[in-house]
């Protein structure tokens, strides 16, 4: 902390002014912050962007897949290959797998709200075809996010120190697979500095995992 | 007339829990008998009387060298045991009969039951045989085979990978053993001697590391140089130059994110092209198991700084500026 003798600059910064015995005004900066925040040097300032959300919902009634495939637009059904109808909508650009039991998997959305909206749209399509569709137990099963730390990383060093969590086999995959324990998240870390986080049920888990890994990655920055 | 009473007494000890009579020397009942295992005798140390005989010989099995032309040594009772790996299999197998009496009227052998030896270890023995076959194809030494067998035994007993094909687990154990001994083989080399796909071996490899809670060292470019260069028939100078080039390239970080095998192949290409024995990318790709476009990619990354990558004492057959530019 350095105290500016120029009181106007300090006043412009919004800090309260305290008069000293010499008549100067110095800003009142407490040594400890009022509210507990992580220091600026430790926060990464990077927010991982969500790329894919996988969610499931139960439509609550058995479905006739052949009928759905014939009547609905943008639906494909090949029972010899896979036992579900694959339907796509354009608005939140998503794909749904609709099973004959009435359960549905919705993939491809970029946010939780979009995933829920898309699932509702699929349920509406099924409802319009004449089935008594409901919207039970919507649950997000997996969230994938990616971000860039903007510096190259020494993966060999990382695998040496974090052996019990990392797996780096250049013959099998060019990235390091880091299985974090505390939020149970798998991170794919690449030499270029790009990081992919997956396995989260919640957005907060992704952010927490990234905040945990960022200082470690900073320690293995390539010079 | 005096009657002589011959007292009859049992030589049994009062404090012993056992009721078995011990042999003792009749003259020295308190003497502790010395066992001579070679002759199978129990000798009294006081007077030298041989008290017990035909005691079972607990010494090691001996060979008779008298009858050299006999191909079968009749004093041998069986194959060398492998007690560490087999769980102490002491069963006796009955072999097929050889005389005429052992076959019934249709020509089938009468005694057929020699199949059920140890069903729990049968799969393990099969796997050991498979490991031995695979290792023999790439001429691996005994220590790697033993290590592989040990790893397989540990994984098999743990049962955490029970659903996987035993051949896949055996191939992955072979890969891990080569790595642990400091002479790694690429996954493709293990694939070449196994019927399992590289993907499955890779999966089993990761599962085994997790199950046994071990880890392996990272592969480096130098691990493969001697094998690839001798398979290509390159002289020692070229091999040393290629090792130096690859190490320097990794140190200078010219090839970030590239597999060490690809970097090694590109280094061999550069070293061989600068020497008298020039090898094509296709030849090197065949030996190393990398595609020639991959060698081309890595070569393009190291080519700009070729002059500083060569060792200082290298004799150039083709100077650095005349190296092929792809």
Short mmCIF file of C-alpha atoms in Angstrom, two decimals:
data_model
loop_
_atom_site.label_atom_id
_atom_site.label_comp_id
_atom_site.label_asym_id
_atom_site.label_seq_id
_atom_site.Cartn_x
_atom_site.Cartn_y
_atom_site.Cartn_z
CA UNK A 1 0.00 0.00 0.00
CA UNK A 2 1.41 3.39 -0.77
CA UNK A 3 -0.23 6.58 0.44
CA UNK A 4 -0.54 9.24 -2.18
CA UNK A 5 0.26 12.67 -0.91
CA UNK A 6 -1.91 14.12 -3.63
CA UNK A 7 -5.23 14.13 -1.90
CA UNK A 8 -7.22 14.88 -5.01
CA UNK A 9 -6.16 11.64 -6.71
CA UNK A 10 -7.05 9.70 -3.59
CA UNK A 11 -10.35 11.51 -3.31
CA UNK A 12 -11.05 10.67 -6.94
CA UNK A 13 -10.41 6.99 -6.11
CA UNK A 14 -13.30 7.20 -3.68
CA UNK A 15 -11.32 6.46 -0.54
CA UNK A 16 -12.29 8.29 2.66
CA UNK A 17 -9.87 11.02 3.67
CA UNK A 18 -8.29 11.34 7.12
CA UNK A 19 -6.44 14.44 8.30
CA UNK A 20 -2.95 14.02 9.77
CA UNK A 21 -1.26 16.30 12.28
CA UNK A 22 0.69 17.93 9.48
CA UNK A 23 -2.50 18.97 7.84
CA UNK A 24 -2.24 16.60 4.88
CA UNK A 25 -5.10 14.45 3.85
CA UNK A 26 -4.20 10.80 3.44
CA UNK A 27 -6.66 8.19 2.26
CA UNK A 28 -7.92 5.71 4.86
CA UNK A 29 -6.92 2.26 3.57
CA UNK A 30 -7.51 -0.52 6.07
CA UNK A 31 -4.75 -3.11 6.18
CA UNK A 32 -7.25 -5.94 6.05
CA UNK A 33 -10.07 -5.87 3.51
CA UNK A 34 -13.57 -5.33 4.85
CA UNK A 35 -15.06 -8.27 3.00
CA UNK A 36 -13.10 -11.49 2.40
CA UNK A 37 -12.16 -11.52 -1.29
CA UNK A 38 -9.45 -13.48 -3.08
CA UNK A 39 -6.54 -11.15 -3.84
CA UNK A 40 -6.44 -9.83 -7.39
CA UNK A 41 -3.14 -11.57 -8.10
CA UNK A 42 -4.66 -14.98 -7.43
CA UNK A 43 -7.92 -14.62 -9.33
CA UNK A 44 -7.45 -15.73 -12.89
CA UNK A 45 -9.82 -13.27 -14.53
CA UNK A 46 -10.72 -15.95 -17.08
CA UNK A 47 -14.18 -17.42 -17.18
CA UNK A 48 -14.65 -20.81 -18.82
CA UNK A 49 -17.30 -20.76 -21.58
CA UNK A 50 -19.90 -23.52 -21.61
CA UNK A 51 -19.85 -25.50 -24.84
CA UNK A 52 -22.26 -28.37 -24.30
CA UNK A 53 -24.94 -29.40 -21.84
CA UNK A 54 -26.42 -32.90 -21.70
CA UNK A 55 -29.72 -33.25 -19.90
CA UNK A 56 -32.41 -35.89 -19.47
CA UNK A 57 -36.12 -35.62 -18.96
CA UNK A 58 -38.94 -38.11 -18.57
CA UNK A 59 -41.97 -37.50 -20.79
CA UNK A 60 -43.98 -39.85 -18.63
CA UNK A 61 -45.70 -41.98 -21.26
CA UNK A 62 -44.63 -44.74 -23.64
CA UNK A 63 -44.09 -43.55 -27.22
CA UNK A 64 -44.53 -45.06 -30.66
CA UNK A 65 -41.19 -44.24 -32.25
CA UNK A 66 -42.20 -45.27 -35.76
CA UNK A 67 -45.17 -42.92 -35.68
CA UNK A 68 -43.02 -40.06 -34.37
CA UNK A 69 -40.37 -40.66 -37.01
CA UNK A 70 -42.93 -40.65 -39.81
CA UNK A 71 -44.92 -37.64 -38.64
CA UNK A 72 -42.31 -35.29 -37.19
CA UNK A 73 -39.95 -33.22 -39.28
CA UNK A 74 -36.19 -33.48 -38.69
CA UNK A 75 -36.47 -36.89 -37.10
CA UNK A 76 -34.45 -39.97 -38.01
CA UNK A 77 -35.09 -43.47 -36.77
CA UNK A 78 -33.02 -46.53 -37.65
CA UNK A 79 -34.01 -49.29 -35.21
CA UNK A 80 -31.31 -51.63 -36.51
CA UNK A 81 -28.61 -49.15 -35.59
CA UNK A 82 -30.03 -47.47 -32.49
CA UNK A 83 -33.27 -47.90 -30.59
CA UNK A 84 -34.25 -44.20 -30.39
CA UNK A 85 -35.55 -41.40 -32.57
CA UNK A 86 -32.96 -38.67 -33.20
CA UNK A 87 -34.69 -35.31 -33.50
CA UNK A 88 -33.10 -31.92 -34.11
CA UNK A 89 -34.40 -28.40 -33.67
CA UNK A 90 -32.80 -25.20 -34.89
CA UNK A 91 -33.68 -22.66 -32.29
CA UNK A 92 -31.45 -23.62 -29.44
CA UNK A 93 -29.46 -25.79 -31.84
CA UNK A 94 -29.83 -29.14 -30.10
CA UNK A 95 -30.30 -32.83 -30.75
CA UNK A 96 -32.58 -35.11 -28.76
CA UNK A 97 -32.66 -38.88 -28.43
CA UNK A 98 -36.22 -39.97 -27.72
CA UNK A 99 -36.71 -43.50 -26.44
CA UNK A 100 -39.82 -45.65 -26.55
CA UNK A 101 -40.08 -45.64 -22.76
CA UNK A 102 -40.72 -41.92 -22.85
CA UNK A 103 -37.31 -40.87 -21.60
CA UNK A 104 -35.39 -38.30 -23.59
CA UNK A 105 -31.78 -37.07 -23.73
CA UNK A 106 -31.14 -33.52 -24.96
CA UNK A 107 -27.63 -32.53 -26.08
CA UNK A 108 -25.93 -29.57 -27.69
CA UNK A 109 -27.26 -26.60 -25.74
CA UNK A 110 -24.86 -23.86 -24.63
CA UNK A 111 -26.53 -22.96 -21.33
CA UNK A 112 -28.77 -24.53 -18.71
CA UNK A 113 -31.73 -22.39 -19.65
CA UNK A 114 -31.35 -23.20 -23.33
CA UNK A 115 -31.18 -26.89 -22.52
CA UNK A 116 -34.41 -26.70 -20.53
CA UNK A 117 -36.09 -24.65 -23.24
CA UNK A 118 -35.02 -27.08 -25.95
CA UNK A 119 -36.25 -30.05 -23.91
CA UNK A 120 -39.58 -28.32 -23.50
CA UNK A 121 -39.78 -27.75 -27.26
CA UNK A 122 -39.16 -31.41 -27.93
CA UNK A 123 -41.80 -32.33 -25.38
CA UNK A 124 -44.19 -29.96 -27.17
CA UNK A 125 -43.47 -31.66 -30.52
CA UNK A 126 -44.22 -35.03 -29.01
CA UNK A 127 -47.34 -33.66 -27.36
CA UNK A 128 -48.61 -32.21 -30.64
CA UNK A 129 -48.27 -35.63 -32.24
CA UNK A 130 -50.91 -36.85 -29.82
CA UNK A 131 -49.02 -38.40 -26.92
CA UNK A 132 -49.84 -37.29 -23.33
CA UNK A 133 -46.35 -35.94 -22.77
CA UNK A 134 -45.36 -34.40 -19.43
CA UNK A 135 -42.13 -32.80 -18.27
CA UNK A 136 -40.88 -34.82 -15.32
CA UNK A 137 -37.46 -34.87 -13.60
CA UNK A 138 -35.52 -32.55 -15.87
CA UNK A 139 -31.91 -32.99 -14.82
CA UNK A 140 -28.65 -31.74 -16.23
CA UNK A 141 -26.30 -34.68 -16.42
CA UNK A 142 -23.12 -33.19 -17.85
CA UNK A 143 -21.65 -29.80 -18.65
CA UNK A 144 -18.61 -29.20 -20.86
CA UNK A 145 -16.71 -25.92 -20.84
CA UNK A 146 -13.52 -24.66 -22.39
CA UNK A 147 -11.15 -21.77 -21.86
CA UNK A 148 -7.68 -20.50 -22.68
CA UNK A 149 -5.03 -19.53 -20.14
CA UNK A 150 -3.10 -17.72 -22.90
CA UNK A 151 0.34 -19.16 -22.14
CA UNK A 152 2.03 -22.44 -23.13
CA UNK A 153 2.19 -25.15 -20.43
CA UNK A 154 4.92 -27.68 -19.56
CA UNK A 155 2.83 -30.85 -19.41
CA UNK A 156 5.86 -33.01 -18.52
CA UNK A 157 6.40 -31.00 -15.36
CA UNK A 158 2.73 -31.18 -14.44
CA UNK A 159 2.56 -34.94 -14.81
CA UNK A 160 5.70 -35.33 -12.68
CA UNK A 161 4.35 -33.38 -9.71
CA UNK A 162 0.68 -34.34 -9.91
CA UNK A 163 1.19 -37.98 -10.74
CA UNK A 164 -1.78 -39.32 -8.83
CA UNK A 165 -4.22 -37.07 -10.68
CA UNK A 166 -2.67 -36.73 -14.14
CA UNK A 167 -2.37 -39.06 -17.07
CA UNK A 168 -0.23 -37.86 -19.98
CA UNK A 169 0.43 -40.35 -22.76
CA UNK A 170 1.44 -38.55 -25.95
CA UNK A 171 1.01 -41.80 -27.89
CA UNK A 172 -2.63 -42.04 -26.85
CA UNK A 173 -3.79 -38.42 -26.62
CA UNK A 174 -1.87 -35.15 -27.03
CA UNK A 175 -3.42 -33.56 -23.95
CA UNK A 176 -2.93 -34.22 -20.26
CA UNK A 177 -5.99 -35.73 -18.54
CA UNK A 178 -6.28 -34.27 -15.06
CA UNK A 179 -8.88 -35.88 -12.79
CA UNK A 180 -9.58 -33.39 -10.04
CA UNK A 181 -10.95 -34.85 -6.82
CA UNK A 182 -12.52 -31.97 -4.95
CA UNK A 183 -15.06 -30.89 -7.51
CA UNK A 184 -15.07 -34.19 -9.40
CA UNK A 185 -14.14 -32.75 -12.78
CA UNK A 186 -11.95 -34.03 -15.57
CA UNK A 187 -9.77 -31.42 -17.26
CA UNK A 188 -8.02 -31.85 -20.59
CA UNK A 189 -4.98 -29.60 -20.57
CA UNK A 190 -3.09 -28.93 -23.78
CA UNK A 191 0.37 -27.55 -24.51
CA UNK A 192 -1.10 -24.47 -26.19
CA UNK A 193 -2.81 -23.42 -22.97
CA UNK A 194 -6.32 -24.46 -23.91
CA UNK A 195 -8.23 -26.25 -21.16
CA UNK A 196 -11.42 -28.29 -21.50
CA UNK A 197 -13.44 -29.04 -18.35
CA UNK A 198 -16.08 -31.74 -18.28
CA UNK A 199 -18.06 -33.93 -15.92
CA UNK A 200 -19.80 -31.13 -14.05
CA UNK A 201 -23.41 -31.17 -12.95
CA UNK A 202 -23.33 -27.50 -12.03
CA UNK A 203 -21.79 -24.32 -13.40
CA UNK A 204 -20.20 -23.54 -10.03
CA UNK A 205 -18.23 -26.80 -10.14
CA UNK A 206 -16.65 -25.73 -13.44
CA UNK A 207 -15.66 -22.35 -12.10
CA UNK A 208 -14.30 -23.84 -8.91
CA UNK A 209 -12.27 -26.44 -10.82
CA UNK A 210 -10.78 -23.78 -13.06
CA UNK A 211 -9.88 -21.56 -10.13
CA UNK A 212 -8.19 -24.56 -8.53
CA UNK A 213 -6.15 -25.46 -11.61
CA UNK A 214 -5.17 -21.96 -12.68
CA UNK A 215 -2.40 -21.35 -10.09
CA UNK A 216 -1.02 -24.83 -10.77
CA UNK A 217 -0.86 -24.11 -14.48
CA UNK A 218 0.77 -20.75 -13.80
CA UNK A 219 3.52 -22.66 -12.01
CA UNK A 220 4.19 -24.73 -15.12
CA UNK A 221 4.26 -21.90 -17.61
CA UNK A 222 6.83 -22.32 -20.39
CA UNK A 223 9.46 -19.54 -20.35
CA UNK B 1 16.95 -118.13 44.76
CA UNK B 2 16.70 -114.56 44.03
CA UNK B 3 14.25 -113.49 41.37
CA UNK B 4 15.47 -110.84 39.02
CA UNK B 5 12.91 -108.28 38.15
CA UNK B 6 13.46 -106.62 34.90
CA UNK B 7 11.78 -103.33 35.36
CA UNK B 8 9.74 -102.35 32.38
CA UNK B 9 9.51 -98.69 31.93
CA UNK B 10 8.26 -96.42 29.15
CA UNK B 11 10.51 -93.71 28.04
CA UNK B 12 7.89 -91.02 27.96
CA UNK B 13 8.49 -87.52 29.16
CA UNK B 14 6.24 -86.16 31.84
CA UNK B 15 6.09 -82.56 30.66
CA UNK B 16 5.39 -83.20 26.97
CA UNK B 17 2.01 -82.72 25.35
CA UNK B 18 2.86 -85.27 22.67
CA UNK B 19 2.51 -88.93 23.50
CA UNK B 20 4.76 -90.04 20.62
CA UNK B 21 7.79 -92.00 21.76
CA UNK B 22 10.99 -90.31 20.73
CA UNK B 23 13.90 -92.32 19.49
CA UNK B 24 16.76 -92.13 21.92
CA UNK B 25 20.08 -93.81 22.11
CA UNK B 26 19.72 -96.78 24.49
CA UNK B 27 23.01 -95.97 26.20
CA UNK B 28 22.49 -92.20 26.36
CA UNK B 29 18.80 -91.42 26.67
CA UNK B 30 19.45 -87.76 27.40
CA UNK B 31 21.64 -87.13 24.40
CA UNK B 32 20.10 -85.09 21.62
CA UNK B 33 20.47 -86.98 18.37
CA UNK B 34 22.27 -85.34 15.49
CA UNK B 35 20.64 -85.63 12.11
CA UNK B 36 22.80 -86.51 9.18
CA UNK B 37 20.65 -85.62 6.23
CA UNK B 38 22.97 -86.94 3.57
CA UNK B 39 22.81 -90.52 4.70
CA UNK B 40 19.42 -90.19 6.36
CA UNK B 41 20.58 -91.20 9.81
CA UNK B 42 20.14 -89.99 13.35
CA UNK B 43 23.41 -90.40 15.24
CA UNK B 44 24.07 -90.19 18.97
CA UNK B 45 26.86 -87.68 19.57
CA UNK B 46 28.11 -89.44 22.66
CA UNK B 47 28.84 -92.90 21.38
CA UNK B 48 28.30 -92.57 17.61
CA UNK B 49 25.55 -95.16 17.47
CA UNK B 50 23.26 -94.87 14.46
CA UNK B 51 19.81 -94.87 16.02
CA UNK B 52 17.33 -94.07 13.29
CA UNK B 53 17.78 -94.68 9.61
CA UNK B 54 15.95 -94.13 6.37
CA UNK B 55 14.97 -90.64 7.42
CA UNK B 56 13.54 -88.59 4.53
CA UNK B 57 16.23 -86.58 2.78
CA UNK B 58 15.37 -82.89 2.97
CA UNK B 59 18.32 -81.80 0.88
CA UNK B 60 18.02 -80.60 -2.71
CA UNK B 61 17.36 -82.93 -5.54
CA UNK B 62 20.46 -84.42 -7.05
CA UNK B 63 21.19 -85.35 -10.64
CA UNK B 64 22.66 -88.65 -11.73
CA UNK B 65 25.32 -88.07 -14.35
CA UNK B 66 26.30 -91.70 -14.69
CA UNK B 67 24.02 -92.69 -17.53
CA UNK B 68 24.60 -90.03 -20.20
CA UNK B 69 22.97 -91.66 -23.16
CA UNK B 70 19.66 -92.06 -21.40
CA UNK B 71 17.56 -89.14 -22.58
CA UNK B 72 15.18 -89.38 -19.70
CA UNK B 73 16.59 -88.85 -16.26
CA UNK B 74 14.52 -91.18 -14.08
CA UNK B 75 15.35 -89.47 -10.79
CA UNK B 76 13.61 -86.25 -11.86
CA UNK B 77 10.03 -86.18 -10.67
CA UNK B 78 8.59 -83.35 -12.73
CA UNK B 79 8.93 -79.96 -14.33
CA UNK B 80 10.59 -77.06 -12.53
CA UNK B 81 7.95 -75.49 -10.37
CA UNK B 82 7.07 -71.84 -10.58
CA UNK B 83 5.63 -71.43 -7.08
CA UNK B 84 5.65 -67.64 -7.14
CA UNK B 85 3.23 -67.47 -9.99
CA UNK B 86 1.12 -70.59 -9.77
CA UNK B 87 -0.14 -70.52 -6.22
CA UNK B 88 1.75 -73.66 -5.28
CA UNK B 89 0.25 -76.20 -7.62
CA UNK B 90 1.28 -79.59 -6.30
CA UNK B 91 -1.18 -81.75 -8.17
CA UNK B 92 -0.11 -84.80 -10.09
CA UNK B 93 -1.17 -85.20 -13.68
CA UNK B 94 -1.69 -88.60 -15.19
CA UNK B 95 -0.34 -88.74 -18.69
CA UNK B 96 -1.82 -90.61 -21.61
CA UNK B 97 -0.99 -94.27 -21.72
CA UNK B 98 1.53 -95.56 -24.22
CA UNK B 99 0.97 -99.31 -24.25
CA UNK B 100 -1.64 -101.17 -26.22
CA UNK B 101 -3.74 -101.81 -23.14
CA UNK B 102 -4.53 -98.16 -22.62
CA UNK B 103 -6.68 -97.95 -25.75
CA UNK B 104 -10.13 -99.49 -25.97
CA UNK B 105 -11.60 -101.16 -29.05
CA UNK B 106 -12.36 -97.97 -31.01
CA UNK B 107 -8.91 -96.50 -30.69
CA UNK B 108 -9.86 -93.97 -28.01
CA UNK B 109 -7.65 -93.79 -24.99
CA UNK B 110 -9.21 -95.33 -21.93
CA UNK B 111 -8.03 -92.88 -19.34
CA UNK B 112 -9.12 -89.45 -20.55
CA UNK B 113 -9.19 -87.32 -17.52
CA UNK B 114 -6.16 -85.08 -17.52
CA UNK B 115 -7.87 -81.83 -18.21
CA UNK B 116 -8.95 -80.58 -14.83
CA UNK B 117 -5.68 -79.50 -13.31
CA UNK B 118 -6.38 -76.19 -11.60
CA UNK B 119 -9.29 -74.36 -13.14
CA UNK B 120 -8.71 -71.13 -11.27
CA UNK B 121 -5.15 -70.84 -12.55
CA UNK B 122 -5.84 -72.17 -16.01
CA UNK B 123 -6.59 -68.72 -17.40
CA UNK B 124 -3.44 -67.39 -15.77
CA UNK B 125 -1.27 -70.15 -17.25
CA UNK B 126 -2.84 -69.48 -20.63
CA UNK B 127 -2.02 -65.81 -20.28
CA UNK B 128 1.57 -66.62 -19.30
CA UNK B 129 1.87 -68.70 -22.43
CA UNK B 130 0.45 -65.84 -24.49
CA UNK B 131 2.85 -63.35 -22.86
CA UNK B 132 5.74 -65.66 -23.61
CA UNK B 133 4.68 -65.94 -27.24
CA UNK B 134 4.27 -62.19 -27.66
CA UNK B 135 7.59 -61.44 -26.01
CA UNK B 136 9.32 -64.02 -28.13
CA UNK B 137 8.14 -62.31 -31.31
CA UNK B 138 9.98 -59.12 -30.40
CA UNK B 139 12.87 -60.85 -28.62
CA UNK B 140 12.28 -59.52 -25.15
CA UNK B 141 14.62 -60.74 -22.39
CA UNK B 142 13.63 -62.94 -19.48
CA UNK B 143 13.49 -60.12 -16.94
CA UNK B 144 10.77 -58.30 -18.85
CA UNK B 145 8.77 -61.51 -19.24
CA UNK B 146 9.05 -62.17 -15.50
CA UNK B 147 7.97 -58.65 -14.69
CA UNK B 148 5.02 -58.98 -17.06
CA UNK B 149 4.00 -62.25 -15.44
CA UNK B 150 4.15 -60.65 -12.01
CA UNK B 151 2.06 -57.69 -13.13
CA UNK B 152 -0.50 -59.99 -14.72
CA UNK B 153 -0.71 -62.06 -11.56
CA UNK B 154 -1.30 -58.95 -9.46
CA UNK B 155 -4.00 -57.68 -11.80
CA UNK B 156 -5.64 -61.09 -12.06
CA UNK B 157 -5.78 -61.56 -8.32
CA UNK B 158 -7.21 -58.12 -7.78
CA UNK B 159 -10.12 -58.97 -10.08
CA UNK B 160 -10.89 -55.30 -10.75
CA UNK B 161 -10.37 -55.81 -14.49
CA UNK B 162 -12.09 -59.17 -14.61
CA UNK B 163 -14.40 -58.35 -17.51
CA UNK B 164 -11.60 -57.42 -19.90
CA UNK B 165 -10.09 -59.90 -22.31
CA UNK B 166 -7.08 -61.60 -20.77
CA UNK B 167 -5.09 -61.03 -23.93
CA UNK B 168 -5.70 -57.30 -23.69
CA UNK B 169 -4.56 -57.25 -20.07
CA UNK B 170 -1.53 -59.36 -20.97
CA UNK B 171 -0.58 -56.97 -23.79
CA UNK B 172 -0.98 -53.98 -21.52
CA UNK B 173 1.13 -55.68 -18.81
CA UNK B 174 3.82 -56.31 -21.41
CA UNK B 175 3.76 -52.63 -22.36
CA UNK B 176 4.01 -51.54 -18.72
CA UNK B 177 6.83 -54.00 -18.02
CA UNK B 178 8.87 -52.69 -20.95
CA UNK B 179 8.32 -49.13 -19.66
CA UNK B 180 9.27 -50.03 -16.11
CA UNK B 181 12.46 -51.72 -17.23
CA UNK B 182 13.51 -48.52 -18.99
CA UNK B 183 13.20 -49.88 -22.53
CA UNK B 184 9.74 -48.73 -23.63
CA UNK B 185 8.07 -50.19 -26.68
CA UNK B 186 5.53 -48.10 -28.58
CA UNK B 187 1.90 -49.15 -28.46
CA UNK B 188 2.11 -49.92 -32.15
CA UNK B 189 4.98 -52.33 -31.57
CA UNK B 190 2.94 -54.18 -28.94
CA UNK B 191 -0.04 -54.14 -31.32
CA UNK B 192 2.08 -55.80 -33.97
CA UNK B 193 2.60 -58.88 -31.79
CA UNK B 194 -0.86 -58.94 -30.21
CA UNK B 195 -4.32 -59.48 -31.62
CA UNK B 196 -5.74 -56.63 -29.53
CA UNK B 197 -6.30 -53.15 -30.97
CA UNK B 198 -4.20 -50.18 -29.85
CA UNK B 199 -7.32 -48.55 -28.39
CA UNK B 200 -8.08 -51.51 -26.16
CA UNK B 201 -4.47 -51.87 -25.04
CA UNK B 202 -4.45 -48.16 -24.18
CA UNK B 203 -7.64 -48.50 -22.15
CA UNK B 204 -6.36 -51.53 -20.27
CA UNK B 205 -3.05 -49.75 -19.69
CA UNK B 206 -4.77 -46.86 -17.93
CA UNK B 207 -6.99 -49.19 -15.94
CA UNK B 208 -4.06 -51.31 -14.78
CA UNK B 209 -2.08 -48.26 -13.65
CA UNK B 210 -5.09 -47.21 -11.62
CA UNK B 211 -5.71 -50.69 -10.21
CA UNK B 212 -2.10 -51.28 -9.16
CA UNK B 213 -1.65 -47.65 -8.10
CA UNK B 214 1.66 -47.39 -9.94
CA UNK B 215 2.85 -44.87 -12.46
CA UNK B 216 5.34 -44.99 -15.28
CA UNK B 217 7.94 -42.50 -16.45
CA UNK B 218 7.22 -40.34 -19.44
CA UNK B 219 8.70 -41.58 -22.72
CA UNK B 220 11.59 -39.62 -24.21
CA UNK B 221 12.94 -39.49 -27.74
CA UNK B 222 16.19 -41.22 -26.75
CA UNK B 223 14.41 -44.39 -25.62
CA UNK B 224 13.73 -45.47 -29.19
CA UNK B 225 16.80 -44.25 -31.02
CA UNK B 226 18.95 -47.36 -30.75
CA UNK B 227 16.14 -49.67 -31.84
CA UNK B 228 14.93 -47.61 -34.79
CA UNK B 229 18.40 -46.83 -36.04
CA UNK B 230 19.62 -50.41 -35.91
CA UNK B 231 16.46 -51.61 -37.65
CA UNK B 232 17.21 -49.11 -40.40
CA UNK B 233 20.86 -50.14 -40.53
CA UNK B 234 22.22 -46.71 -39.70
CA UNK B 235 25.76 -46.43 -38.30
CA UNK B 236 26.48 -45.33 -34.76
CA UNK B 237 27.47 -41.82 -35.81
CA UNK B 238 24.09 -41.20 -37.38
CA UNK B 239 22.31 -42.67 -34.38
CA UNK B 240 24.21 -40.41 -32.00
CA UNK B 241 23.52 -37.42 -34.21
CA UNK B 242 19.80 -38.23 -34.35
CA UNK B 243 19.67 -38.60 -30.55
CA UNK B 244 21.35 -35.24 -30.16
CA UNK B 245 19.03 -33.57 -32.68
CA UNK B 246 15.91 -34.91 -31.03
CA UNK B 247 17.05 -33.92 -27.54
CA UNK B 248 18.02 -30.45 -28.69
CA UNK B 249 14.73 -30.00 -30.53
CA UNK B 250 12.76 -30.82 -27.38
CA UNK B 251 14.98 -28.58 -25.24
CA UNK B 252 14.54 -25.64 -27.61
CA UNK B 253 10.81 -26.39 -27.67
CA UNK B 254 10.64 -26.46 -31.46
CA UNK B 255 8.05 -29.25 -31.45
CA UNK B 256 5.49 -28.49 -28.73
CA UNK B 257 2.75 -31.06 -28.39
CA UNK B 258 4.30 -33.54 -30.83
CA UNK B 259 4.58 -37.18 -29.82
CA UNK B 260 8.19 -38.11 -28.94
CA UNK B 261 8.02 -40.90 -31.53
CA UNK B 262 7.28 -38.43 -34.33
CA UNK B 263 10.09 -36.13 -33.17
CA UNK B 264 12.49 -39.09 -33.02
CA UNK B 265 11.48 -40.15 -36.54
CA UNK B 266 12.00 -36.63 -37.89
CA UNK B 267 15.40 -36.43 -36.17
CA UNK B 268 16.45 -39.74 -37.70
CA UNK B 269 15.34 -38.45 -41.09
CA UNK B 270 17.37 -35.28 -40.73
CA UNK B 271 20.46 -37.12 -39.49
CA UNK B 272 20.28 -39.77 -42.19
CA UNK B 273 19.77 -37.18 -44.94
CA UNK B 274 22.87 -35.34 -43.76
CA UNK B 275 24.96 -38.50 -43.76
CA UNK B 276 25.92 -41.00 -46.44
CA UNK B 277 23.07 -43.43 -45.66
CA UNK B 278 19.98 -41.55 -46.71
CA UNK B 279 16.66 -43.09 -45.70
CA UNK B 280 13.33 -42.04 -47.13
CA UNK B 281 10.45 -40.87 -44.97
CA UNK B 282 8.48 -43.94 -45.92
CA UNK B 283 11.20 -46.29 -44.65
CA UNK B 284 11.51 -44.45 -41.37
CA UNK B 285 7.72 -44.31 -41.08
CA UNK B 286 7.48 -48.08 -41.51
CA UNK B 287 10.03 -48.75 -38.78
CA UNK B 288 8.77 -46.18 -36.31
CA UNK B 289 5.08 -46.77 -36.91
CA UNK B 290 4.36 -43.14 -37.82
CA UNK B 291 2.82 -41.88 -41.04
CA UNK B 292 5.22 -40.13 -43.43
CA UNK B 293 3.09 -36.98 -43.33
CA UNK B 294 3.69 -36.91 -39.58
CA UNK B 295 7.43 -37.08 -40.14
CA UNK B 296 7.04 -34.30 -42.71
CA UNK B 297 5.18 -32.11 -40.21
CA UNK B 298 7.73 -32.56 -37.44
CA UNK B 299 10.60 -32.15 -39.94
CA UNK B 300 9.16 -28.82 -41.09
CA UNK B 301 9.23 -27.65 -37.47
CA UNK B 302 12.87 -28.57 -36.86
CA UNK B 303 14.23 -27.66 -40.32
CA UNK B 304 14.57 -23.88 -39.79
CA UNK B 305 17.09 -24.37 -36.97
CA UNK B 306 18.82 -27.41 -38.38
CA UNK B 307 22.29 -25.91 -38.10
CA UNK B 308 22.18 -25.64 -34.32
CA UNK B 309 20.57 -29.03 -33.83
CA UNK B 310 23.46 -31.10 -35.18
CA UNK B 311 26.20 -32.17 -32.76
CA UNK B 312 29.39 -30.10 -33.16
CA UNK B 313 31.57 -33.04 -34.22
CA UNK B 314 29.25 -34.38 -36.93
CA UNK B 315 30.76 -35.19 -40.34
CA UNK B 316 28.35 -33.89 -42.97
CA UNK B 317 28.00 -35.83 -46.17
CA UNK B 318 25.35 -33.35 -47.30
CA UNK B 319 25.77 -29.86 -45.82
CA UNK B 320 23.01 -28.33 -43.76
CA UNK B 321 21.82 -25.92 -46.45
CA UNK B 322 21.44 -28.80 -48.93
CA UNK B 323 19.11 -30.77 -46.65
CA UNK B 324 15.76 -31.57 -48.32
CA UNK B 325 13.13 -28.98 -47.65
CA UNK B 326 9.62 -30.43 -47.56
#
